[in-house]
């Protein structure tokens, strides 16, 4: 449903377009909650990610809508829970025409494009790989990156491109054409991001930079080897830390460019889910989520609570901490309101269509109420709901392939979800489980299966599934 006016509103003789901020969304891939300096990480310095946090508001209870890659991104892109439209698992196996963000869903790129913005995606898409699901069919003017869930970092121009629905190799696209490139993807994506900003300096732009760092494969660029501490001997951990160093360098380049040339930019930074620290599950990368419990793929805090920063010079306070829960699905309505192109009628339609909220009045202190009364999750058999400081969760043990059943935690005193209070508060368990059932009643069944561990209803498939010529 369209709810952004394509026309420029004029207030007091000044067009809203003249003051529209640029919008930049940076997503890290599988970033461990505890691996960045601002969250206590010490193995390698992350001064540029920390500076990005200090430049605006650090949301200490920032959540994504799913504990792994594609559905989490679908929630951000549409401003609603992806379970509302069946995008529950990664789109790897099934009918290609049906895999990916459903075509009846509009994206943040659609909305900002209609508001007069130049739009681009740089990096990872993972929302379908046929022509109809391509980024340039979903509101993005430009695309430079890869279409699936994972990609190698060290590119070789002479290498043969290899496609897999979960992982591709040397298969970077510009638009709809494969490029043959040498280089390090984190650097190439940053080069492209800066180029897009400067090529569109005369109009507002929306840029979604989706780095594949720090997702597997844990490849180490030669230029980063000397910066990995010698005390770290685990090869997987060394690879992870090298990717984190490369990511931090990239954020530094972006920070400098914004400060010098694009100060009127609303910036969001978060990870698509928690670090993948449970070997050998879900692209294990050694990410550390402490003090949070759990990992990528779980509805425990370690799977869904992520680093989450929002900045906008002159509009949002710098160096602030915001403690009420916020969600990646809030990015779309926040950006749309910042763009200033909502008529009252369109705003009403947006409120009826979206589950995310405009965070600006909350982050500015103009509205002291929590943005969300509750947040809820469904991921296959896993469930969770948070209301205030109480969280009810039924999570999956990946090794045992079992469910925990409902457990209750007070996150104000137990961020690590270590003391199950379900037996002490049966009335809260009943109340919150009923609230989750009511929320879930508005969801739909998954449009495709996930892997058998996170989706026990999935049929067993061959090791060759998801591979094809492309």
Coordinates of C-alpha atoms in Angstrom, one line a residue:
X1 CA 0.0 0.0 0.0
X2 CA 1.4 3.4 -0.9
X3 CA 1.3 5.9 1.8
X4 CA 4.0 8.4 0.8
X5 CA 2.9 11.4 -1.2
X6 CA 4.8 11.8 -4.4
X7 CA 4.1 15.5 -4.3
X8 CA 6.3 18.1 -2.5
X9 CA 4.5 19.9 0.3
X10 CA 5.2 23.6 0.8
X11 CA 5.2 25.1 4.2
X12 CA 6.1 28.7 4.8
X13 CA 7.5 29.1 1.4
X14 CA 10.1 26.3 1.9
X15 CA 9.7 23.0 0.2
X16 CA 10.0 20.1 2.6
X17 CA 12.3 18.4 0.0
X18 CA 14.9 21.1 0.7
X19 CA 15.2 20.0 4.3
X20 CA 14.7 16.3 3.8
X21 CA 17.6 14.4 5.5
X22 CA 19.5 11.7 3.8
X23 CA 18.8 8.3 5.3
X24 CA 21.6 5.7 5.8
X25 CA 21.0 2.2 7.2
X26 CA 24.1 0.1 8.0
X27 CA 23.6 -3.5 8.9
X28 CA 26.3 -5.8 10.1
X29 CA 25.9 -9.5 9.6
X30 CA 26.0 -11.8 12.7
X31 CA 27.8 -9.3 14.9
X32 CA 28.5 -10.5 18.4
X33 CA 26.8 -8.2 21.0
X34 CA 29.9 -8.2 23.2
X35 CA 32.6 -7.8 20.5
X36 CA 32.4 -4.0 20.0
X37 CA 34.1 -1.6 22.4
X38 CA 31.0 0.3 23.4
X39 CA 29.6 -3.0 24.7
X40 CA 32.8 -4.0 26.5
X41 CA 34.7 -5.8 23.7
X42 CA 38.5 -5.7 24.2
X43 CA 40.1 -8.2 21.8
X44 CA 40.3 -5.7 19.0
X45 CA 39.5 -2.0 19.1
X46 CA 36.4 -0.7 17.3
X47 CA 36.8 3.0 17.6
X48 CA 34.7 3.9 14.6
X49 CA 31.7 1.8 15.5
X50 CA 32.0 3.2 19.0
X51 CA 32.2 6.7 17.6
X52 CA 29.0 6.1 15.6
X53 CA 27.3 5.0 18.8
X54 CA 28.6 8.2 20.6
X55 CA 27.3 10.4 17.7
X56 CA 23.7 9.8 18.6
X57 CA 21.5 7.6 20.7
X58 CA 22.5 4.1 21.7
X59 CA 19.5 1.9 22.2
X60 CA 20.4 -0.6 24.9
X61 CA 17.3 -2.7 24.2
X62 CA 17.4 -2.7 20.5
X63 CA 15.8 -5.8 18.8
X64 CA 15.5 -7.3 15.4
X65 CA 12.3 -9.2 14.4
X66 CA 14.0 -12.6 13.8
X67 CA 17.1 -14.4 15.1
X68 CA 18.6 -14.9 11.7
X69 CA 19.4 -13.3 8.4
X70 CA 16.6 -13.0 5.8
X71 CA 13.5 -12.8 7.9
X72 CA 15.2 -10.2 10.1
X73 CA 15.9 -8.1 7.1
X74 CA 12.4 -8.6 5.8
X75 CA 11.0 -7.1 9.1
X76 CA 13.3 -4.1 8.8
X77 CA 12.5 -3.5 5.1
X78 CA 8.7 -3.6 5.6
X79 CA 8.2 -2.1 9.0
X80 CA 6.3 -5.1 10.3
X81 CA 6.8 -8.7 11.6
X82 CA 7.8 -10.9 8.7
X83 CA 5.6 -13.6 10.1
X84 CA 2.6 -11.5 9.0
X85 CA 3.4 -12.4 5.4
X86 CA 5.1 -15.8 5.8
X87 CA 8.7 -14.8 5.5
X88 CA 9.8 -16.9 8.5
X89 CA 12.9 -18.7 7.2
X90 CA 15.8 -18.1 4.8
X91 CA 14.6 -18.4 1.2
X92 CA 16.9 -21.1 0.1
X93 CA 14.9 -24.1 -1.1
X94 CA 11.6 -24.1 -3.1
X95 CA 10.0 -22.5 -6.1
X96 CA 12.3 -19.6 -7.1
X97 CA 9.3 -17.5 -8.1
X98 CA 8.0 -17.7 -4.6
X99 CA 11.2 -17.5 -2.6
X100 CA 11.9 -14.1 -1.1
X101 CA 10.2 -11.0 0.2
X102 CA 6.6 -11.4 -1.1
X103 CA 5.9 -9.2 -4.0
X104 CA 2.8 -7.6 -2.3
X105 CA 5.0 -6.1 0.4
X106 CA 6.3 -2.6 -0.1
X107 CA 9.8 -1.7 1.2
X108 CA 11.4 1.3 2.8
X109 CA 13.0 1.9 -0.6
X110 CA 9.6 2.0 -2.3
X111 CA 8.4 4.6 0.2
X112 CA 11.4 6.8 0.1
X113 CA 11.7 6.6 -3.6
X114 CA 8.1 7.8 -3.8
X115 CA 9.1 10.7 -1.5
X116 CA 11.7 11.8 -4.1
X117 CA 14.8 10.0 -2.8
X118 CA 17.5 8.4 -4.8
X119 CA 17.8 4.9 -3.4
X120 CA 20.5 2.2 -3.4
X121 CA 21.4 -1.1 -1.8
X122 CA 25.1 -1.9 -1.4
X123 CA 26.0 -5.4 -0.1
X124 CA 23.8 -8.3 0.9
X125 CA 20.2 -8.6 -0.3
X126 CA 19.0 -12.1 0.7
X127 CA 15.3 -11.4 -0.1
X128 CA 15.0 -13.6 -3.2
X129 CA 17.1 -14.0 -6.3
X130 CA 14.8 -14.1 -9.4
X131 CA 14.1 -11.0 -11.5
X132 CA 10.9 -10.0 -9.7
X133 CA 12.6 -10.2 -6.2
X134 CA 15.7 -8.3 -7.3
X135 CA 16.5 -5.1 -5.4
X136 CA 15.8 -3.0 -8.4
X137 CA 12.3 -4.5 -8.6
X138 CA 11.7 -3.6 -4.9
X139 CA 12.3 0.2 -4.9
X140 CA 16.1 0.5 -5.2
X141 CA 17.4 2.6 -8.1
X142 CA 20.9 1.0 -7.8
X143 CA 22.3 -2.2 -6.5
X144 CA 25.9 -3.3 -6.0
X145 CA 26.3 -6.5 -4.1
X146 CA 25.2 -10.2 -3.9
X147 CA 21.7 -11.7 -3.8
X148 CA 21.9 -14.6 -1.4
X149 CA 22.8 -15.3 2.2
X150 CA 26.6 -15.5 2.1
X151 CA 29.5 -14.6 -0.1
X152 CA 33.3 -14.8 -0.1
X153 CA 35.2 -11.7 0.9
X154 CA 38.4 -12.1 -1.1
X155 CA 37.4 -11.6 -4.7
X156 CA 39.4 -12.8 -7.7
X157 CA 38.7 -11.3 -11.1
X158 CA 39.7 -14.5 -13.0
X159 CA 37.6 -16.8 -10.7
X160 CA 34.5 -18.5 -12.1
X161 CA 31.4 -17.2 -10.5
X162 CA 29.5 -19.8 -8.4
X163 CA 25.8 -19.5 -7.4
X164 CA 24.1 -21.2 -4.5
X165 CA 20.8 -20.1 -2.9
X166 CA 22.6 -19.9 0.5
X167 CA 26.1 -18.9 -0.6
X168 CA 27.6 -17.5 -3.8
X169 CA 31.3 -17.1 -4.7
X170 CA 32.8 -14.3 -6.8
X171 CA 29.2 -13.3 -7.9
X172 CA 28.9 -9.6 -7.2
X173 CA 26.3 -7.8 -9.2
X174 CA 26.1 -4.2 -10.5
X175 CA 22.5 -3.9 -11.2
X176 CA 21.5 -7.2 -12.8
X177 CA 24.9 -8.0 -14.3
X178 CA 27.6 -10.1 -12.6
X179 CA 30.9 -8.2 -12.3
X180 CA 34.4 -9.8 -12.3
X181 CA 36.4 -8.1 -9.6
X182 CA 39.5 -8.2 -7.5
X183 CA 39.4 -6.9 -4.0
X184 CA 37.9 -7.2 -0.5
X185 CA 34.1 -6.9 -0.4
X186 CA 34.1 -4.7 2.7
X187 CA 36.3 -2.2 1.0
X188 CA 34.4 -2.5 -2.4
X189 CA 31.0 -2.0 -0.7
X190 CA 32.3 1.1 1.2
X191 CA 33.8 2.5 -2.1
X192 CA 30.4 2.1 -3.7
X193 CA 28.5 3.6 -0.8
X194 CA 30.7 6.7 -0.8
X195 CA 30.3 7.0 -4.5
X196 CA 26.5 6.9 -4.3
X197 CA 26.4 9.5 -1.6
X198 CA 28.5 12.0 -3.7
X199 CA 26.8 11.2 -7.0
X200 CA 23.5 12.1 -5.4
X201 CA 24.5 15.1 -3.3
X202 CA 22.0 17.4 -5.1
X203 CA 19.0 15.4 -3.8
X204 CA 18.0 13.4 -0.7
X205 CA 19.2 9.9 -0.8
X206 CA 18.4 6.6 0.9
X207 CA 21.3 4.2 1.2
X208 CA 21.1 0.7 2.7
X209 CA 24.6 -0.7 3.3
X210 CA 24.4 -4.3 4.2
X211 CA 27.9 -5.6 4.9
X212 CA 28.5 -9.3 4.9
X213 CA 31.1 -8.8 7.7
X214 CA 31.2 -10.6 10.1
X215 CA 29.4 -13.6 8.6
X216 CA 31.3 -16.6 7.4
X217 CA 33.5 -17.4 5.5
X218 CA 36.1 -16.2 8.0
X219 CA 38.6 -15.0 5.4
X220 CA 41.5 -12.8 6.4
X221 CA 42.7 -10.0 4.2
X222 CA 46.4 -9.7 4.0
X223 CA 46.4 -6.1 5.1
X224 CA 44.6 -7.0 8.4
X225 CA 46.7 -9.9 9.5
X226 CA 49.2 -7.9 11.6
X227 CA 46.4 -6.3 13.6
X228 CA 44.9 -9.5 14.9
X229 CA 46.3 -10.1 18.4
X230 CA 48.9 -12.8 18.5
X231 CA 47.3 -14.0 21.7
X232 CA 44.3 -15.2 19.7
X233 CA 45.2 -18.6 18.3
X234 CA 41.9 -20.0 17.3
X235 CA 41.8 -19.7 13.5
X236 CA 38.1 -19.1 13.4
X237 CA 38.3 -16.4 16.0
X238 CA 41.2 -14.8 14.2
X239 CA 39.1 -14.7 11.0
X240 CA 36.2 -13.2 12.8
X241 CA 38.3 -10.5 14.4
X242 CA 39.8 -9.6 11.0
X243 CA 36.4 -9.1 9.6
X244 CA 35.5 -7.0 12.5
X245 CA 38.6 -4.8 12.0
X246 CA 37.7 -4.4 8.4
X247 CA 34.1 -3.5 9.3
X248 CA 35.3 -0.9 11.8
X249 CA 37.6 0.6 9.2
X250 CA 34.7 0.9 6.8
X251 CA 32.5 2.6 9.4
X252 CA 35.4 5.1 9.9
X253 CA 35.4 6.0 6.2
X254 CA 31.6 6.5 6.2
X255 CA 31.7 8.5 9.4
X256 CA 34.3 10.9 7.9
X257 CA 32.4 11.3 4.7
X258 CA 29.1 12.1 6.5
X259 CA 30.8 14.7 8.7
X260 CA 32.6 16.4 5.8
X261 CA 29.9 16.3 3.1
X262 CA 26.5 15.0 4.3
X263 CA 25.8 16.2 7.9
X264 CA 22.0 16.1 7.4
X265 CA 21.8 12.4 7.5
X266 CA 19.7 10.1 9.7
X267 CA 21.8 7.1 10.4
X268 CA 20.8 3.7 11.8
X269 CA 23.3 1.0 12.7
X270 CA 22.4 -2.5 13.9
X271 CA 23.2 -6.2 13.4
X272 CA 20.7 -8.5 11.6
X273 CA 20.8 -10.9 14.6
X274 CA 23.1 -11.9 17.4
X275 CA 26.6 -13.4 16.9
X276 CA 26.7 -17.0 15.7
X277 CA 28.6 -18.5 18.6
X278 CA 27.3 -22.0 18.9
X279 CA 29.5 -24.4 16.9
X280 CA 28.6 -25.8 14.4
X281 CA 25.2 -24.2 13.9
X282 CA 24.0 -21.4 11.6
X283 CA 27.3 -20.2 10.0
X284 CA 29.3 -20.4 13.3
X285 CA 31.6 -17.4 13.5
X286 CA 32.7 -17.3 17.1
X287 CA 30.6 -14.2 17.9
X288 CA 30.3 -13.4 21.6
X289 CA 27.0 -12.2 23.0
X290 CA 27.7 -12.0 26.7
X291 CA 26.1 -11.0 29.0
X292 CA 23.2 -12.1 26.8
X293 CA 22.3 -15.7 26.7
X294 CA 22.0 -17.6 23.5
X295 CA 23.1 -17.1 19.9
X296 CA 21.9 -16.5 16.4
X297 CA 18.9 -18.7 15.6
X298 CA 17.4 -18.5 19.1
X299 CA 14.7 -16.3 20.6
X300 CA 16.9 -15.8 23.7
X301 CA 18.3 -12.3 24.0
X302 CA 21.6 -13.3 22.4
X303 CA 19.7 -14.1 19.1
X304 CA 17.5 -11.1 18.8
X305 CA 19.0 -8.2 20.9
X306 CA 21.6 -6.4 19.0
X307 CA 23.8 -3.3 18.9
X308 CA 21.5 -0.5 17.8
X309 CA 22.4 3.1 17.3
X310 CA 20.5 6.1 15.8
X311 CA 22.0 9.4 15.0
X312 CA 21.0 12.6 13.2
X313 CA 23.2 15.7 13.9
X314 CA 21.3 18.6 15.2
X315 CA 18.1 16.6 15.5
X316 CA 18.9 13.8 18.0
X317 CA 21.1 14.2 21.1
X318 CA 24.6 12.9 20.9
X319 CA 26.0 10.6 23.5
X320 CA 22.7 9.5 24.9
X321 CA 21.4 6.1 26.0
X322 CA 17.8 5.0 25.4
X323 CA 16.6 2.1 27.5
X324 CA 13.0 1.3 26.3
X325 CA 12.8 -1.5 23.8
X326 CA 13.0 -0.5 20.1
X327 CA 12.9 -2.6 17.0
X328 CA 14.4 -2.7 13.5
X329 CA 10.8 -2.5 12.2
X330 CA 10.8 1.1 13.6
X331 CA 13.3 2.2 11.0
X332 CA 10.8 2.5 8.1
X333 CA 8.3 4.7 9.9
X334 CA 11.0 6.8 11.5
X335 CA 12.7 7.4 8.2
X336 CA 9.4 8.2 6.5
X337 CA 8.5 10.8 9.1
X338 CA 11.9 12.3 8.9
X339 CA 11.4 12.6 5.1
X340 CA 8.5 14.9 5.9
X341 CA 6.3 13.7 3.1
X342 CA 3.3 12.3 5.1
X343 CA -0.1 13.9 4.7
X344 CA -2.5 13.1 7.5
X345 CA -4.3 10.6 5.3
X346 CA -1.1 8.8 4.4
X347 CA -0.1 8.8 8.1
X348 CA -3.4 7.1 9.0
X349 CA -2.8 4.5 6.4
X350 CA 0.7 3.9 7.6
X351 CA -0.4 3.5 11.2
X352 CA -2.9 0.8 10.0
X353 CA -0.3 -1.0 7.8
X354 CA 2.9 -0.9 9.9
X355 CA 3.8 -2.3 13.3
X356 CA 6.9 -0.2 13.7
X357 CA 6.7 3.3 15.1
X358 CA 8.3 6.6 14.6
X359 CA 11.1 6.7 17.1
X360 CA 12.0 10.4 16.7
X361 CA 9.8 11.8 19.5
X362 CA 10.9 9.1 21.8
X363 CA 14.6 9.5 21.2
X364 CA 14.2 13.3 21.5
X365 CA 12.5 13.0 24.9
X366 CA 9.3 14.5 23.6
X367 CA 7.4 11.3 24.3
X368 CA 8.5 9.5 27.5
X369 CA 6.2 6.5 27.0
X370 CA 7.8 3.3 25.6
X371 CA 7.5 3.0 21.8
X372 CA 6.0 -0.5 22.2
X373 CA 3.8 -2.0 24.8
X374 CA 4.9 -5.5 23.7
X375 CA 7.3 -7.0 21.2
X376 CA 6.8 -10.6 20.1
X377 CA 8.6 -13.2 18.0
X378 CA 8.0 -16.5 16.2
X379 CA 10.7 -18.5 14.6
X380 CA 9.5 -22.0 13.8
X381 CA 8.7 -23.7 17.1
X382 CA 10.4 -20.9 19.0
X383 CA 8.4 -18.1 20.7
X384 CA 9.0 -15.0 22.7
X385 CA 7.2 -12.0 24.0
X386 CA 8.5 -9.0 25.9
X387 CA 6.2 -6.6 27.9
X388 CA 8.0 -4.0 30.0
X389 CA 10.9 -5.9 31.7
X390 CA 9.2 -9.2 31.6
X391 CA 10.1 -11.7 28.9
X392 CA 8.4 -15.0 28.2
X393 CA 10.4 -17.3 25.9
X394 CA 10.3 -20.8 24.5
X395 CA 13.6 -21.4 22.8
X396 CA 15.3 -24.2 21.0
X397 CA 18.4 -26.2 22.1
X398 CA 20.1 -26.7 18.8
X399 CA 22.2 -29.6 20.0
X400 CA 19.5 -31.6 21.7
X401 CA 16.9 -30.5 19.2
X402 CA 14.4 -29.8 21.9
X403 CA 12.2 -26.9 23.1
X404 CA 12.5 -25.3 26.5
X405 CA 8.8 -24.7 27.0
X406 CA 7.7 -21.3 28.4
X407 CA 10.3 -19.7 30.7
X408 CA 9.9 -16.3 32.3
X409 CA 12.6 -13.8 33.0
X410 CA 12.8 -10.3 34.5
X411 CA 15.3 -8.5 32.2
X412 CA 15.7 -5.6 34.6
X413 CA 17.6 -7.8 37.0
X414 CA 18.5 -10.7 34.8
X415 CA 19.7 -9.7 31.4
X416 CA 21.4 -13.1 31.0
X417 CA 18.0 -15.0 31.4
X418 CA 19.6 -17.2 34.0
X419 CA 16.7 -17.4 36.6
X420 CA 13.5 -18.8 35.3
X421 CA 10.6 -17.2 37.3
X422 CA 7.8 -19.1 35.7
X423 CA 6.8 -21.1 38.8
X424 CA 6.9 -18.0 41.0
X425 CA 4.6 -16.1 38.6
X426 CA 2.2 -18.4 36.9
X427 CA -0.3 -15.6 36.4
X428 CA 2.3 -13.7 34.3
X429 CA 3.0 -16.8 32.3
X430 CA -0.7 -17.2 31.6
X431 CA -1.1 -13.5 30.7
X432 CA 1.9 -13.3 28.5
X433 CA 1.3 -16.6 26.7
X434 CA -2.3 -15.4 26.0
X435 CA -0.9 -12.2 24.6
X436 CA 1.5 -14.1 22.4
X437 CA -1.3 -16.3 21.1
X438 CA -3.3 -13.2 20.3
X439 CA -0.4 -11.7 18.4
X440 CA 0.3 -15.0 16.7
X441 CA -3.3 -15.3 15.5
X442 CA -2.5 -12.5 13.0
X443 CA 0.5 -14.4 11.5
X444 CA 0.4 -16.8 8.6
X445 CA 2.1 -20.1 8.0
X446 CA 5.6 -20.0 6.5
X447 CA 5.7 -19.7 2.7
X448 CA 8.7 -22.1 2.6
X449 CA 10.6 -24.3 4.9
X450 CA 13.8 -23.6 6.8
X451 CA 16.6 -26.1 7.6
X452 CA 15.4 -29.0 9.8
X453 CA 17.0 -27.8 13.0
X454 CA 15.2 -24.4 13.2
X455 CA 12.2 -25.8 11.3
X456 CA 11.5 -29.4 12.5
X457 CA 8.6 -29.7 10.1
X458 CA 11.0 -29.3 7.1
X459 CA 11.5 -32.4 4.9
X460 CA 15.0 -33.8 4.8
X461 CA 16.7 -32.6 1.6
X462 CA 19.8 -33.6 -0.3
X463 CA 23.1 -31.9 0.1
X464 CA 22.7 -30.6 -3.4
X465 CA 19.5 -28.7 -2.7
X466 CA 19.6 -25.0 -3.4
X467 CA 22.4 -25.3 -6.0
X468 CA 21.8 -24.3 -9.6
X469 CA 23.5 -22.6 -12.5
X470 CA 22.8 -18.9 -12.6

